[in-house]
Coordinates of N, CA and C in Angstrom, one line a residue:
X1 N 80.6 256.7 150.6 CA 81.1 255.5 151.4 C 82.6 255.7 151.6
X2 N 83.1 255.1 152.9 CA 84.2 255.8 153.2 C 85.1 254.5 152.7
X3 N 86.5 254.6 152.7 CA 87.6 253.3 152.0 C 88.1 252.8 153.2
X4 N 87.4 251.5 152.7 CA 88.1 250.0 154.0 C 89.1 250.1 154.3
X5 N 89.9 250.5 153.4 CA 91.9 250.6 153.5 C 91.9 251.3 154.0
X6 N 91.2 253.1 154.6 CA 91.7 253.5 155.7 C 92.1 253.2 157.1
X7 N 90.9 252.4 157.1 CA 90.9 251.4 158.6 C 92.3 251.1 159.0
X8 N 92.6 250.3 158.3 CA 94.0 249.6 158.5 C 95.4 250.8 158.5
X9 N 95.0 252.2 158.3 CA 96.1 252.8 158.4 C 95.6 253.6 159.9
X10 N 95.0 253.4 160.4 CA 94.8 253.5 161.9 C 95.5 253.0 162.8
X11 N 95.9 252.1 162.3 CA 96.8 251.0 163.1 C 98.1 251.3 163.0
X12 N 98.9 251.4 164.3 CA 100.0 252.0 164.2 C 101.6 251.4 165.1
X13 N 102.4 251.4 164.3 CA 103.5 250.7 165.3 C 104.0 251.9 166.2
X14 N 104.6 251.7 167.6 CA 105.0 252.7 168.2 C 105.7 253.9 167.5
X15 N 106.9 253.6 167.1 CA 107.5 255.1 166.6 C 106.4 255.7 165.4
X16 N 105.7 255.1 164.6 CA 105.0 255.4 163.4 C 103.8 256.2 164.3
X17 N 103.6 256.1 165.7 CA 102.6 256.8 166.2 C 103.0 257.8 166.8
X18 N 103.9 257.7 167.5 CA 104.6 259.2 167.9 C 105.2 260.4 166.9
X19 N 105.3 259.6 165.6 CA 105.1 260.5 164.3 C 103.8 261.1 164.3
X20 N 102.7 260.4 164.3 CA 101.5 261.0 164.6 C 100.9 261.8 165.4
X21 N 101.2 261.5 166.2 CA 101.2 262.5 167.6 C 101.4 263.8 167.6
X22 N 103.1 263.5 167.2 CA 103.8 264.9 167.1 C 103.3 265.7 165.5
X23 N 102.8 265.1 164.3 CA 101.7 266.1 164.0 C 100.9 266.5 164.3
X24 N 100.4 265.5 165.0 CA 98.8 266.2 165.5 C 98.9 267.4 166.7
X25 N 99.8 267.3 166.9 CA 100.4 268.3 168.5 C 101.0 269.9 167.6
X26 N 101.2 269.8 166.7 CA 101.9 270.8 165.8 C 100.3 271.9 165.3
X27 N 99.5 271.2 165.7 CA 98.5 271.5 165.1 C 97.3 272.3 166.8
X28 N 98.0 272.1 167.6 CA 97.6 272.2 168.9 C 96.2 270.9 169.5
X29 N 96.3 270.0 168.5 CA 94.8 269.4 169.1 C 95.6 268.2 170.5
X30 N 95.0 268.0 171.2 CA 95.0 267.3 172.3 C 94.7 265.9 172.1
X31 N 95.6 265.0 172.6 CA 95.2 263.8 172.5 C 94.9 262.6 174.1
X32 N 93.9 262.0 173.9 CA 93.5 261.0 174.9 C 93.6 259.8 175.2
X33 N 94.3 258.6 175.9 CA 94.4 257.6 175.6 C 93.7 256.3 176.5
X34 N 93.7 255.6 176.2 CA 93.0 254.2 176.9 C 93.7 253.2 176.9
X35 N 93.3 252.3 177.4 CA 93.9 250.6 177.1 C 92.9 249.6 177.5
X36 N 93.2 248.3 176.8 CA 92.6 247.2 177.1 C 92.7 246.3 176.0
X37 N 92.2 244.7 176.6 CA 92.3 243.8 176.0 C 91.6 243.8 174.7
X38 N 89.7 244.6 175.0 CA 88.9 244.2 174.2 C 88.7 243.6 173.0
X39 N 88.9 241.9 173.9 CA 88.6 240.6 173.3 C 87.5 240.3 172.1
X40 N 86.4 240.7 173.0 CA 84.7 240.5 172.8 C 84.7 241.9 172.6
X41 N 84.4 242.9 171.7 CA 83.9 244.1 171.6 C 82.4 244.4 172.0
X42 N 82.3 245.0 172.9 CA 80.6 245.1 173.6 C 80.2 246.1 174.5
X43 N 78.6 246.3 174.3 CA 78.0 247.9 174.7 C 79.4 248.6 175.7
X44 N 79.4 247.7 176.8 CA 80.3 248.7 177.4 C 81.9 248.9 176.9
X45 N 82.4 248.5 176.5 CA 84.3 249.0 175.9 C 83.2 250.2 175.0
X46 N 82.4 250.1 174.0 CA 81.6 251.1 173.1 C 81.2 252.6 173.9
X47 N 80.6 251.8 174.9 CA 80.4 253.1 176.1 C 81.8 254.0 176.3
X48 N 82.7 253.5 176.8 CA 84.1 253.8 177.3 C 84.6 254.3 176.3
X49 N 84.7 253.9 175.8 CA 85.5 254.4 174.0 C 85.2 255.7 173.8
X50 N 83.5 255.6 173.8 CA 83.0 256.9 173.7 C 82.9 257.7 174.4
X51 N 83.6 257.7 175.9 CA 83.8 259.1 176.9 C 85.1 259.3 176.4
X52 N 85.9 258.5 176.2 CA 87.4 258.4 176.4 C 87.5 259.6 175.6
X53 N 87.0 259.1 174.3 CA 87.5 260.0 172.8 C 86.5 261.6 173.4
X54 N 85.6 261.9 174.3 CA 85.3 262.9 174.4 C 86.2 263.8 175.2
X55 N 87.1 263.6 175.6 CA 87.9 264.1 176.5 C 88.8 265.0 175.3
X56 N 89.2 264.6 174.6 CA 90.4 265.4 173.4 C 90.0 265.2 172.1
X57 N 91.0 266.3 171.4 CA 90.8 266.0 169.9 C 91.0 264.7 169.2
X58 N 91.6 263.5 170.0 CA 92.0 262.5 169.4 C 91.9 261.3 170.2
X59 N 91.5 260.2 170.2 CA 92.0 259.2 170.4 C 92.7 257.9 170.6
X60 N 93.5 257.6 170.9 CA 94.4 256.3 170.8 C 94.3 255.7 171.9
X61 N 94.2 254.3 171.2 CA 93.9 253.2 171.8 C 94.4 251.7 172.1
X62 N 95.2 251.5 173.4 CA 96.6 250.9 173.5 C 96.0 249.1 173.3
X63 N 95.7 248.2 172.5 CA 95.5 246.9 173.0 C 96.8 246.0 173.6
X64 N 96.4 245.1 174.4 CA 97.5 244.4 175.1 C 97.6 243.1 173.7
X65 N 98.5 243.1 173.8 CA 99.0 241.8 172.8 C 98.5 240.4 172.8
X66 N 98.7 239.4 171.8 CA 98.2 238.1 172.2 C 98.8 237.6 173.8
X67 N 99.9 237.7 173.6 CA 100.8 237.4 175.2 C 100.2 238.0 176.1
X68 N 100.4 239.0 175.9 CA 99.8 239.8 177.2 C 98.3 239.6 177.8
X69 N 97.7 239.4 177.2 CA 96.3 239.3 177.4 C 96.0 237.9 177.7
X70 N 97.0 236.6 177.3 CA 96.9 235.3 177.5 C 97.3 235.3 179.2
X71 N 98.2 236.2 179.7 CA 99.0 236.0 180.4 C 98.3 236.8 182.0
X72 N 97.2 238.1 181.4 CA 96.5 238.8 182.4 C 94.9 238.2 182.5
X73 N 94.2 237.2 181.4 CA 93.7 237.1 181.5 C 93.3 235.3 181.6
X74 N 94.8 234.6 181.2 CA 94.3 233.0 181.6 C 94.7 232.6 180.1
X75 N 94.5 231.1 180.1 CA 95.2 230.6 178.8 C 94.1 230.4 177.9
X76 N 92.8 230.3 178.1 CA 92.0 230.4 177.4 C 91.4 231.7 176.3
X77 N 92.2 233.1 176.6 CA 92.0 234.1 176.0 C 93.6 234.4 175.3
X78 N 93.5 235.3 174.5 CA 92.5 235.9 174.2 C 91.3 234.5 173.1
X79 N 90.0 235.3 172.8 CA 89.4 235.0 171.8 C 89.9 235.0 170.4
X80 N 89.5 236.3 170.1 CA 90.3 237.1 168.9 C 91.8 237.7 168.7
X81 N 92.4 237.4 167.9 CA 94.0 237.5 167.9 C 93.8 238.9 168.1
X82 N 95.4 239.3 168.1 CA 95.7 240.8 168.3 C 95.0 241.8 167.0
X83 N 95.6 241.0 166.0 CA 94.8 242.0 164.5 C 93.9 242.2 164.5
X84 N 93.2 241.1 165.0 CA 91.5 241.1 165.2 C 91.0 242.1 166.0
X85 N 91.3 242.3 166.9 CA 90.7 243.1 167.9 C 91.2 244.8 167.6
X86 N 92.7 244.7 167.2 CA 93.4 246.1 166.2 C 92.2 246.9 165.3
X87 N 91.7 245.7 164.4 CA 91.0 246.2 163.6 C 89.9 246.5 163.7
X88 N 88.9 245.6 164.7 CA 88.0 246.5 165.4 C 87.7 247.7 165.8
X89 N 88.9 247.9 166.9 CA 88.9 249.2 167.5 C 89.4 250.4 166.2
X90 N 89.5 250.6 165.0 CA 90.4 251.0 164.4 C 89.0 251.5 163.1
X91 N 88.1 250.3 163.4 CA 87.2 250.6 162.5 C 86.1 251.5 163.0
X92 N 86.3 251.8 163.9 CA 85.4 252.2 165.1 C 85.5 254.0 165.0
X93 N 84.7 255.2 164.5 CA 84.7 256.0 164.1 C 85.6 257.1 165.4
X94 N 85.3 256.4 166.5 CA 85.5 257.2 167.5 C 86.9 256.9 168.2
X95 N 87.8 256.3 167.1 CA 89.0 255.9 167.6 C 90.0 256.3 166.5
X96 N 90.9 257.1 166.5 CA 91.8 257.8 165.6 C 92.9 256.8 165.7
X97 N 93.6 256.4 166.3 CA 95.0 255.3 166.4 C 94.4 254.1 167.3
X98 N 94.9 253.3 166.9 CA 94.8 251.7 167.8 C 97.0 251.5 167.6
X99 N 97.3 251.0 168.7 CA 98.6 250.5 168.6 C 98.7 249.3 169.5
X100 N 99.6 248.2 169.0 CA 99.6 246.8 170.1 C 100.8 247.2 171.3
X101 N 100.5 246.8 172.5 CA 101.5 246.8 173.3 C 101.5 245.2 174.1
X102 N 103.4 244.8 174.3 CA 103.7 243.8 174.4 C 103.2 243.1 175.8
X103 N 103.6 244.8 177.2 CA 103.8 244.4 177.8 C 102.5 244.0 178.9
X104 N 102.3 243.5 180.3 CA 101.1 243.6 181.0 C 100.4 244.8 181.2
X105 N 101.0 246.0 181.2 CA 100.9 247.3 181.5 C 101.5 248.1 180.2
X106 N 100.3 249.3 180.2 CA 100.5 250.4 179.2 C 101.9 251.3 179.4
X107 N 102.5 251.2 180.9 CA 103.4 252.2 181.6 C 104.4 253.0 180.3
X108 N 105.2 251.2 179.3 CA 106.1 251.9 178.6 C 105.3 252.7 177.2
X109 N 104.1 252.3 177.2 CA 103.5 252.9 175.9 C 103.3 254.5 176.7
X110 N 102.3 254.9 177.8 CA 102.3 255.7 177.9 C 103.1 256.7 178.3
X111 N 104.8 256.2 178.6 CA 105.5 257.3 178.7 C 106.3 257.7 177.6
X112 N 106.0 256.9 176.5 CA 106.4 257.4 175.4 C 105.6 258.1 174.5
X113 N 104.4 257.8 175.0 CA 103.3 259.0 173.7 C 103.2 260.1 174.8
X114 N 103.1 260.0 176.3 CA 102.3 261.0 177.4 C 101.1 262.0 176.6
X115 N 100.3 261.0 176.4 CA 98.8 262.1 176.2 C 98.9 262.9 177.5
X116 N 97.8 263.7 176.5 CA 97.5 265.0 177.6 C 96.2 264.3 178.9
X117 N 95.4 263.1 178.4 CA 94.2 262.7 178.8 C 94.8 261.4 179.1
X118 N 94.5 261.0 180.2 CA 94.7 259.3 180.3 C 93.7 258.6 181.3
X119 N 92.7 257.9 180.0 CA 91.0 257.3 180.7 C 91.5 256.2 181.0
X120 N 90.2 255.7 182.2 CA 90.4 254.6 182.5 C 89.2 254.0 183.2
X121 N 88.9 253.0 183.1 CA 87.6 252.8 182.9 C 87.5 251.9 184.5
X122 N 86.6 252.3 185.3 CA 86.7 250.9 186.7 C 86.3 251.8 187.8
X123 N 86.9 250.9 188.7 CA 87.0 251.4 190.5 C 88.4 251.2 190.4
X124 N 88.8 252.1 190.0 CA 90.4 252.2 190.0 C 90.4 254.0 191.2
X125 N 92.0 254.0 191.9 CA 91.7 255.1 192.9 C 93.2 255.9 191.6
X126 N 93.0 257.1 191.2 CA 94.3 257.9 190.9 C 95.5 257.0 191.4
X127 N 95.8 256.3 192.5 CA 97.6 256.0 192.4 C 97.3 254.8 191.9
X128 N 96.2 253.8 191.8 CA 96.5 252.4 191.0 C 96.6 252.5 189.7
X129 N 96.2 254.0 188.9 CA 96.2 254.0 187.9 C 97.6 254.0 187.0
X130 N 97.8 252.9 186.2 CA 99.1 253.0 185.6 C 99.2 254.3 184.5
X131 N 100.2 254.2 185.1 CA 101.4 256.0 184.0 C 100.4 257.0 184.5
X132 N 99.4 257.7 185.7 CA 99.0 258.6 186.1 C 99.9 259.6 186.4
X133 N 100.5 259.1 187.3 CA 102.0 260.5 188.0 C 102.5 260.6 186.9
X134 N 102.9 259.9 185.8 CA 103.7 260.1 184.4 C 102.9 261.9 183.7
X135 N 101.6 261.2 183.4 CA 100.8 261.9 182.8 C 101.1 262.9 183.0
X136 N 99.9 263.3 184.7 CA 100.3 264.6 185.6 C 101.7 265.4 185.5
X137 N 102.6 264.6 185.9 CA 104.1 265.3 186.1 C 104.0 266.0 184.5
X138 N 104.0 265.6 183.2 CA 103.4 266.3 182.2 C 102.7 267.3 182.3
X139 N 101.6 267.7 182.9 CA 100.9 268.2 182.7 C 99.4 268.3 182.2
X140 N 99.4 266.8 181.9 CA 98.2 266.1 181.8 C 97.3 266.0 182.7
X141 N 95.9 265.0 182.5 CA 95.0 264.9 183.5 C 94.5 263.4 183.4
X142 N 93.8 262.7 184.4 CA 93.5 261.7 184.0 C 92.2 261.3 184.6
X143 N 91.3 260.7 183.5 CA 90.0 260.7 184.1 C 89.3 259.2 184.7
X144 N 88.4 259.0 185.2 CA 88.1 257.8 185.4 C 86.8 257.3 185.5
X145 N 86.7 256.4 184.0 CA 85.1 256.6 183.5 C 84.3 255.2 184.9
X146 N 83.4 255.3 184.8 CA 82.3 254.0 185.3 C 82.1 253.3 184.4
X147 N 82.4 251.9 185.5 CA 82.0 250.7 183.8 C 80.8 251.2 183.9
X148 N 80.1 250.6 182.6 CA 78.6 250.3 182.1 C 78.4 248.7 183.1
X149 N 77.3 248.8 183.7 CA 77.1 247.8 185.0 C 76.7 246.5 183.2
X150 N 76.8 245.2 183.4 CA 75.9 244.1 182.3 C 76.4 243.8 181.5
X151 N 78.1 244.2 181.6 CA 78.7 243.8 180.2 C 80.0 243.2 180.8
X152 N 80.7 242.6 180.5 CA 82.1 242.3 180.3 C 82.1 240.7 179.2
X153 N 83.5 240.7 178.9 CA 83.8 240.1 178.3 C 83.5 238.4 178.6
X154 N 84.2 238.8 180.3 CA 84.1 237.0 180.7 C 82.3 236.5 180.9
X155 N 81.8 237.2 181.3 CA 80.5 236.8 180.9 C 80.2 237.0 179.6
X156 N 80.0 237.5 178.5 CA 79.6 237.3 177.2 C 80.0 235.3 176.8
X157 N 81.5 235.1 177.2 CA 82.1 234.0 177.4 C 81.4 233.1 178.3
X158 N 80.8 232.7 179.3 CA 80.3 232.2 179.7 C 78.9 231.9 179.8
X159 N 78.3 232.7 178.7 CA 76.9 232.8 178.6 C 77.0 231.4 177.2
X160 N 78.4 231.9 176.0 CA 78.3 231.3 175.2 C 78.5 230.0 175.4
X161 N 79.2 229.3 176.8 CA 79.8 227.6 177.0 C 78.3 227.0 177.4
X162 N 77.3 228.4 178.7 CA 76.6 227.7 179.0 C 75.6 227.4 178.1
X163 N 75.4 227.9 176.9 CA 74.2 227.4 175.5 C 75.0 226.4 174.7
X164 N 76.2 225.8 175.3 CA 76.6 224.5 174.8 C 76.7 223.7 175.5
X165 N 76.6 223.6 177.0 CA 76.5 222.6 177.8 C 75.0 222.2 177.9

């Protein structure tokens, strides 16, 4: 059985991750990254998670902060606090780092780690994708997964008001 307490060292403040990084880079393994709110953890972020992390030896995984996520998604979110959702993703076999970021956008997180991979989950086109040119101009790549069609968050949320009304 593996130790609960590692979980929580998955969790990582910015400079304490680009410490990581830059070991893990010493070692030549490649790392891949994502972002999102995930509020409600469900089949599809699980889906996503698990192309994301196929792409490189590593995964990290950017969540948007209480603010931020109050602020892109409406005053009724987030659900789950920031830790909450940290720890989730963190507990999750297929995710090597989770780190919080303050702002609406990953831009300043991803120009400071520049993974080699930068997923993204949607009908997004290469130029809407935030810190893409970053990536590339690196020498990175960036991929772009398909939602899972039957899942999101705001409907999980809406299913739950309508079995209360």
């Amino acid at each position: 059985m593996r130790a609960v307490s590692a979980i929580g060292k998955k969790i990582f403040t910015l400079p304490q991750l680009q410490a990581q990084i830059a070991s893990w880079r010493v070692t030549h393994k490649t790392i891949a990254f994502t972002n999102g709110c995930f509020d409600i953890l469900h089949e599809g972020h699980i889906a996503s998670l698990s192309q994301a992390a196929s792409e490189a030896d590593y995964l990290v995984v950017g969540v948007n902060s209480d603010n931020s996520t109050k602020r892109l998604k409406g005053p009724d979110r987030p659900v789950n606090n920031e830790h909450s959702r940290a720890l989730m993703l963190a507990s999750l076999s297929i995710v090597d780092a989770v780190v919080i970021f303050e702002e609406d956008t990953p831009l300043q997180l991803i120009t400071a780690i520049l993974p080699d991979v930068l997923v993204k989950g949607g009908d997004y086109t290469l130029e809407q994708i935030v810190g893409a040119k970053e990536v590339m101009a690196n020498g990175g790549r960036v991929v772009i997964n398909p939602i899972l069609p039957g899942f999101s968050t705001t409907s999980i949320i809406q299913q739950i008001k309508a079995s209360f009304s």
